[in-house]
Short mmCIF file of C-alpha atoms in Angstrom, two decimals:
data_model
loop_
_atom_site.label_atom_id
_atom_site.label_comp_id
_atom_site.label_asym_id
_atom_site.label_seq_id
_atom_site.Cartn_x
_atom_site.Cartn_y
_atom_site.Cartn_z
CA MET A 1 303.32 149.09 3.93
CA PRO A 2 304.88 152.46 3.02
CA PRO A 3 302.60 155.46 2.48
CA ARG A 4 301.11 155.53 -1.00
CA LYS A 5 302.30 158.41 -3.15
CA LYS A 6 299.50 160.59 -4.41
CA GLN A 7 299.38 161.10 -8.15
CA LYS A 8 298.20 164.19 -9.93
CA THR A 9 294.85 164.08 -11.67
CA ALA A 10 295.18 165.03 -15.30
CA SER A 11 292.37 166.58 -17.28
CA THR A 12 290.92 163.94 -19.59
CA SER A 13 288.77 164.27 -22.69
CA THR A 14 285.96 161.74 -23.04
CA SER A 15 284.35 162.90 -26.25
CA SER A 16 281.99 160.45 -27.93
CA THR A 17 283.86 161.15 -31.17
CA VAL A 18 286.82 159.05 -29.97
CA SER A 19 286.92 155.97 -32.18
CA ALA A 20 286.43 152.50 -30.75
CA PRO A 21 289.53 150.29 -30.36
CA ALA A 22 290.22 147.63 -32.96
CA ASN A 23 288.03 144.52 -32.61
CA PHE A 24 285.80 146.18 -30.01
CA PRO A 25 282.43 144.38 -29.71
CA ASN A 26 279.48 146.07 -31.39
CA ALA A 27 276.36 147.11 -29.50
CA SER A 28 274.47 143.89 -30.22
CA VAL A 29 277.28 141.68 -28.93
CA LEU A 30 277.69 143.88 -25.87
CA LEU A 31 273.99 143.56 -25.09
CA ARG A 32 274.20 139.79 -25.33
CA GLY A 33 277.28 139.85 -23.15
CA LEU A 34 275.48 141.89 -20.52
CA SER A 35 272.43 139.62 -20.61
CA ASN A 36 274.72 136.63 -20.07
CA TYR A 37 276.71 138.16 -17.22
CA SER A 38 275.32 135.69 -14.67
CA LEU A 39 276.38 132.83 -16.94
CA ALA A 40 279.90 134.27 -17.08
CA ILE A 41 280.00 134.53 -13.28
CA SER A 42 278.85 130.92 -13.04
CA LEU A 43 281.64 129.83 -15.38
CA ARG A 44 284.22 131.89 -13.50
CA SER A 45 283.04 130.49 -10.15
CA LYS A 46 283.69 126.95 -11.32
CA GLU A 47 287.38 127.79 -11.57
CA HIS A 48 287.40 127.97 -7.76
CA ILE A 49 287.37 124.34 -6.66
CA LYS A 50 287.11 124.82 -2.89
CA LYS A 51 284.23 127.33 -2.68
CA PRO A 52 282.72 127.83 -6.15
CA GLU A 53 279.55 129.36 -4.71
CA GLU A 54 281.38 132.18 -2.89
CA LEU A 55 281.85 134.35 -5.98
CA ILE A 56 278.19 133.95 -6.95
CA THR A 57 277.03 134.93 -3.46
CA LEU A 58 279.33 137.95 -3.29
CA ASP A 59 278.43 139.09 -6.79
CA GLU A 60 274.73 139.04 -5.91
CA TRP A 61 275.43 140.91 -2.66
CA LEU A 62 277.45 143.57 -4.45
CA THR A 63 274.64 144.88 -6.65
CA ASN A 64 271.61 143.97 -4.55
CA THR A 65 269.50 147.12 -4.39
CA GLU A 66 267.71 146.04 -1.21
CA SER A 67 270.37 144.57 1.06
CA GLY A 68 273.68 144.71 -0.78
CA LEU A 69 276.56 147.14 -0.98
CA LEU A 70 274.91 149.02 -3.83
CA SER A 71 271.86 149.54 -1.63
CA LYS A 72 274.02 151.07 1.12
CA ILE A 73 275.72 153.43 -1.31
CA MET A 74 272.47 154.49 -2.96
CA SER A 75 271.01 155.33 0.46
CA SER A 76 274.20 157.07 1.65
CA GLN A 77 274.87 154.56 4.42
CA GLU A 78 278.40 154.09 5.72
CA VAL A 79 280.64 151.54 4.03
CA THR A 80 282.23 149.47 6.78
CA ALA A 81 285.48 147.57 7.13
CA ALA A 82 283.52 144.34 6.73
CA ASP A 83 282.04 145.67 3.48
CA MET A 84 285.48 146.48 2.11
CA THR A 85 286.77 143.03 3.05
CA SER A 86 283.84 141.44 1.21
CA LEU A 87 284.44 143.71 -1.77
CA MET A 88 288.07 142.63 -1.86
CA LYS A 89 287.06 138.96 -1.72
CA TRP A 90 284.72 139.54 -4.67
CA LYS A 91 287.44 141.30 -6.66
CA LEU A 92 290.00 138.55 -6.05
CA LEU A 93 287.57 135.74 -6.84
CA ARG A 94 286.37 137.47 -10.00
CA GLY A 95 289.92 138.29 -11.10
CA LYS A 96 293.43 137.42 -9.96
CA SER A 97 293.99 135.87 -6.55
CA ARG A 98 296.27 137.92 -4.30
CA PRO A 99 295.55 136.66 -0.75
CA THR A 100 297.93 139.14 0.90
CA LEU A 101 295.55 141.96 -0.04
CA LEU A 102 292.85 140.48 2.18
CA ALA A 103 295.08 140.73 5.24
CA LEU A 104 296.04 144.28 4.33
CA ILE A 105 292.52 145.56 3.85
CA ALA A 106 291.34 143.81 7.01
CA SER A 107 294.00 145.70 8.98
CA ASN A 108 292.38 149.09 8.35
CA GLN A 109 290.70 150.75 11.31
CA GLU A 110 286.92 151.07 11.08
CA THR A 111 287.01 154.84 11.51
CA LEU A 112 289.50 155.23 8.67
CA VAL A 113 287.48 152.98 6.37
CA VAL A 114 284.30 154.95 6.97
CA LYS A 115 286.04 158.30 6.55
CA SER A 116 287.93 157.36 3.37
CA THR A 117 285.04 155.63 1.62
CA THR A 118 282.53 158.33 2.56
CA THR A 119 284.79 161.08 1.23
CA ALA A 120 285.63 159.14 -1.92
CA LEU A 121 282.02 158.31 -2.77
CA LYS A 122 280.89 161.88 -2.09
CA LYS A 123 283.47 163.27 -4.52
CA VAL A 124 282.24 160.88 -7.21
CA CYS A 125 278.61 161.70 -6.46
CA ASP A 126 279.23 165.46 -6.51
CA ALA A 127 281.07 165.19 -9.83
CA GLY A 128 277.98 163.99 -11.67
CA GLY A 129 279.14 163.31 -15.21
CA ASP A 130 282.51 165.06 -14.90
CA LEU A 131 285.35 162.55 -15.10
CA ASP A 132 288.03 164.85 -13.72
CA GLY A 133 285.87 165.61 -10.70
CA ALA A 134 285.00 161.95 -10.14
CA LEU A 135 288.66 160.95 -10.28
CA LEU A 136 289.27 163.05 -7.17
CA GLY A 137 287.66 160.21 -5.25
CA LEU A 138 290.37 157.76 -6.30
CA PRO A 139 293.17 158.88 -3.91
CA GLU A 140 290.65 159.09 -1.06
CA ALA A 141 289.76 155.42 -1.42
CA CYS A 142 293.41 154.51 -1.99
CA ALA A 143 294.28 155.93 1.43
CA LEU A 144 293.30 152.52 2.81
CA LYS A 145 295.93 149.81 3.11
CA GLY A 146 295.59 147.20 0.39
CA VAL A 147 293.53 149.46 -1.86
CA GLY A 148 294.93 150.45 -5.24
CA ALA A 149 293.27 151.89 -8.31
CA ALA A 150 291.53 148.63 -9.28
CA THR A 151 290.03 147.97 -5.84
CA ALA A 152 289.06 151.62 -5.44
CA SER A 153 287.28 151.49 -8.78
CA ALA A 154 285.32 148.41 -7.66
CA LEU A 155 283.83 150.58 -4.93
CA LEU A 156 283.46 153.85 -6.83
CA THR A 157 281.69 152.30 -9.82
CA LEU A 158 278.75 151.57 -7.50
CA GLN A 159 278.15 155.27 -6.92
CA PRO A 160 275.35 156.48 -9.22
CA PRO A 161 275.41 157.58 -12.00
CA HIS A 162 278.03 154.81 -12.34
CA LEU A 163 280.42 157.09 -14.22
CA LEU A 164 283.65 155.44 -13.10
CA PRO A 165 284.23 151.88 -14.36
CA PHE A 166 285.64 148.97 -12.42
CA MET A 167 289.09 148.24 -13.85
CA SER A 168 288.98 144.50 -14.43
CA ASP A 169 291.66 142.77 -16.48
CA GLU A 170 288.96 141.46 -18.81
CA ALA A 171 287.52 144.89 -19.61
CA ALA A 172 290.94 146.53 -19.91
CA SER A 173 292.07 143.87 -22.40
CA PHE A 174 289.67 145.27 -25.00
CA PHE A 175 291.55 148.59 -24.97
CA GLU A 176 295.12 147.33 -25.33
CA SER A 177 295.38 148.64 -28.88
CA SER A 178 294.60 152.18 -27.73
CA ILE A 179 295.91 152.52 -24.16
CA GLY A 180 298.31 149.59 -23.82
CA LYS A 181 298.40 146.62 -21.46
CA ILE A 182 296.87 147.00 -18.03
CA LYS A 183 298.89 148.64 -15.29
CA TYR A 184 297.57 148.92 -11.76
CA THR A 185 298.33 152.62 -11.43
CA ASP A 186 296.25 155.76 -11.10
CA ALA A 187 297.63 157.03 -14.41
CA PHE A 188 296.54 153.93 -16.32
CA TYR A 189 293.16 153.90 -14.60
CA LYS A 190 292.50 157.44 -15.78
CA LYS A 191 293.17 156.41 -19.38
CA PHE A 192 291.00 153.33 -18.96
CA ALA A 193 288.15 155.33 -17.43
CA ALA A 194 288.28 157.86 -20.26
CA ALA A 195 288.22 155.08 -22.85
CA MET A 196 285.27 153.37 -21.15
CA ILE A 197 283.28 156.58 -20.86
CA ALA A 198 283.92 157.33 -24.53
CA GLY A 199 282.58 153.85 -25.27
CA VAL A 200 279.48 154.50 -23.18
CA ARG A 201 278.82 157.73 -25.03
CA ARG A 202 279.14 156.01 -28.40
CA LEU A 203 276.69 153.32 -27.33
CA ASN A 204 274.19 155.85 -26.00
CA VAL A 205 274.02 157.82 -29.25
CA ASP A 206 271.46 155.35 -30.62
CA SER A 207 270.15 153.87 -27.35
CA GLU A 208 266.62 154.26 -26.06
CA GLU A 209 266.31 156.13 -22.76
CA GLU A 210 265.33 152.98 -20.84
CA ALA A 211 268.29 151.08 -22.28
CA ARG A 212 271.02 153.61 -21.55
CA TRP A 213 274.52 152.33 -20.98
CA ASP A 214 276.83 153.36 -18.14
CA SER A 215 280.38 152.36 -17.24
CA MET A 216 279.24 149.69 -14.80
CA LYS A 217 277.09 147.96 -17.43
CA LEU A 218 279.82 148.18 -20.07
CA GLU A 219 282.43 146.62 -17.78
CA ARG A 220 280.10 143.74 -16.94
CA ALA A 221 279.36 143.18 -20.64
CA LEU A 222 283.07 143.13 -21.54
CA PHE A 223 283.86 140.84 -18.61
CA ALA A 224 281.13 138.45 -19.70
CA ILE A 225 282.31 138.39 -23.32
CA ALA A 226 285.90 137.65 -22.26
CA ILE A 227 284.87 134.85 -19.87
CA LEU A 228 282.40 133.30 -22.31
CA LYS A 229 285.09 133.17 -24.99
CA LYS A 230 287.60 131.74 -22.53
CA HIS A 231 285.21 128.88 -21.75
CA GLY A 232 284.19 128.24 -25.35
CA GLN A 233 280.71 129.70 -24.95
CA GLU A 234 280.89 132.26 -27.78
CA ARG A 235 277.72 130.82 -29.28
CA VAL A 236 275.56 132.68 -26.76
CA LEU A 237 276.88 135.93 -28.22
CA ASP A 238 275.58 135.07 -31.70
CA SER A 239 272.37 136.67 -32.91
CA ASP A 240 270.86 133.26 -33.71
CA SER A 241 271.67 131.71 -30.34
CA ASP A 242 269.08 130.76 -27.75
CA PRO A 243 270.28 132.23 -24.43
CA ASP A 244 268.00 129.83 -22.53
CA ALA A 245 269.89 126.89 -24.01
CA ALA A 246 273.15 128.02 -22.45
CA LEU A 247 274.59 126.85 -19.16
CA PRO A 248 272.57 127.64 -16.00
CA SER A 249 272.83 131.13 -14.59
CA ALA A 250 274.80 131.92 -11.47
CA SER A 251 271.70 132.00 -9.28
CA GLN A 252 270.43 128.72 -10.74
CA SER A 253 273.80 127.05 -10.16
CA LEU A 254 273.90 128.26 -6.56
CA LYS A 255 270.35 127.03 -5.94
CA ARG A 256 271.20 123.58 -7.29
CA ARG A 257 274.31 123.34 -5.13
CA ARG A 258 272.34 124.28 -2.02
CA GLU A 259 269.65 121.71 -2.84
CA ALA A 260 272.33 119.06 -3.23
CA ASP A 261 273.90 119.82 0.17
#
């Protein structure tokens, strides 16, 4: 694989005064989407006939604050080659399948993985709430074979305060009217990140402190809304719906499968 060309980081405005894209979900729908994220993961997992439980397991590992990847990042532990391979599996199962990327990311040397991810996460951490500063972590993560803007963002979104969003196709689709169709480039990611952060700031204008939004939560809410609509489960997004009457959550589905084995 030829060396990846580094792209310049442009200064980006993320003012909360930026208007929401056309047909963007309101705060109430986004909250219901976020609360039904596990249902969306369960629905998405069923699209994988061979190992439907793998996505559920990896998704739980990703954000587990005691033993998952998020826990390691929060406690400043090293991200290993095995972690990056698992992260790639999660990304491909949750989105588009591109098996060749697994072989590429698995070919990275352990020392390079640790160095690149540590540097990338530190730049994001040091940036705090500054988007331009956080974006400096993108090329560091992309130094690894098989890692582009989308995969890098899957890692960097885990770094508190979760400023950078994961660039999923589902989340990006809500911004087509303002930034165009998704492109897997650094330049597009910067526009997507700015749009997401502007959305977070709009949501937080009227949010209580304990219910503050961040880019990670917003991406998960948008992903859930897109998947629920795809599978004809829009009813759980309605204000009059009973979320407990919906399909079983991801963890419930996994438990039932294990009991049946």
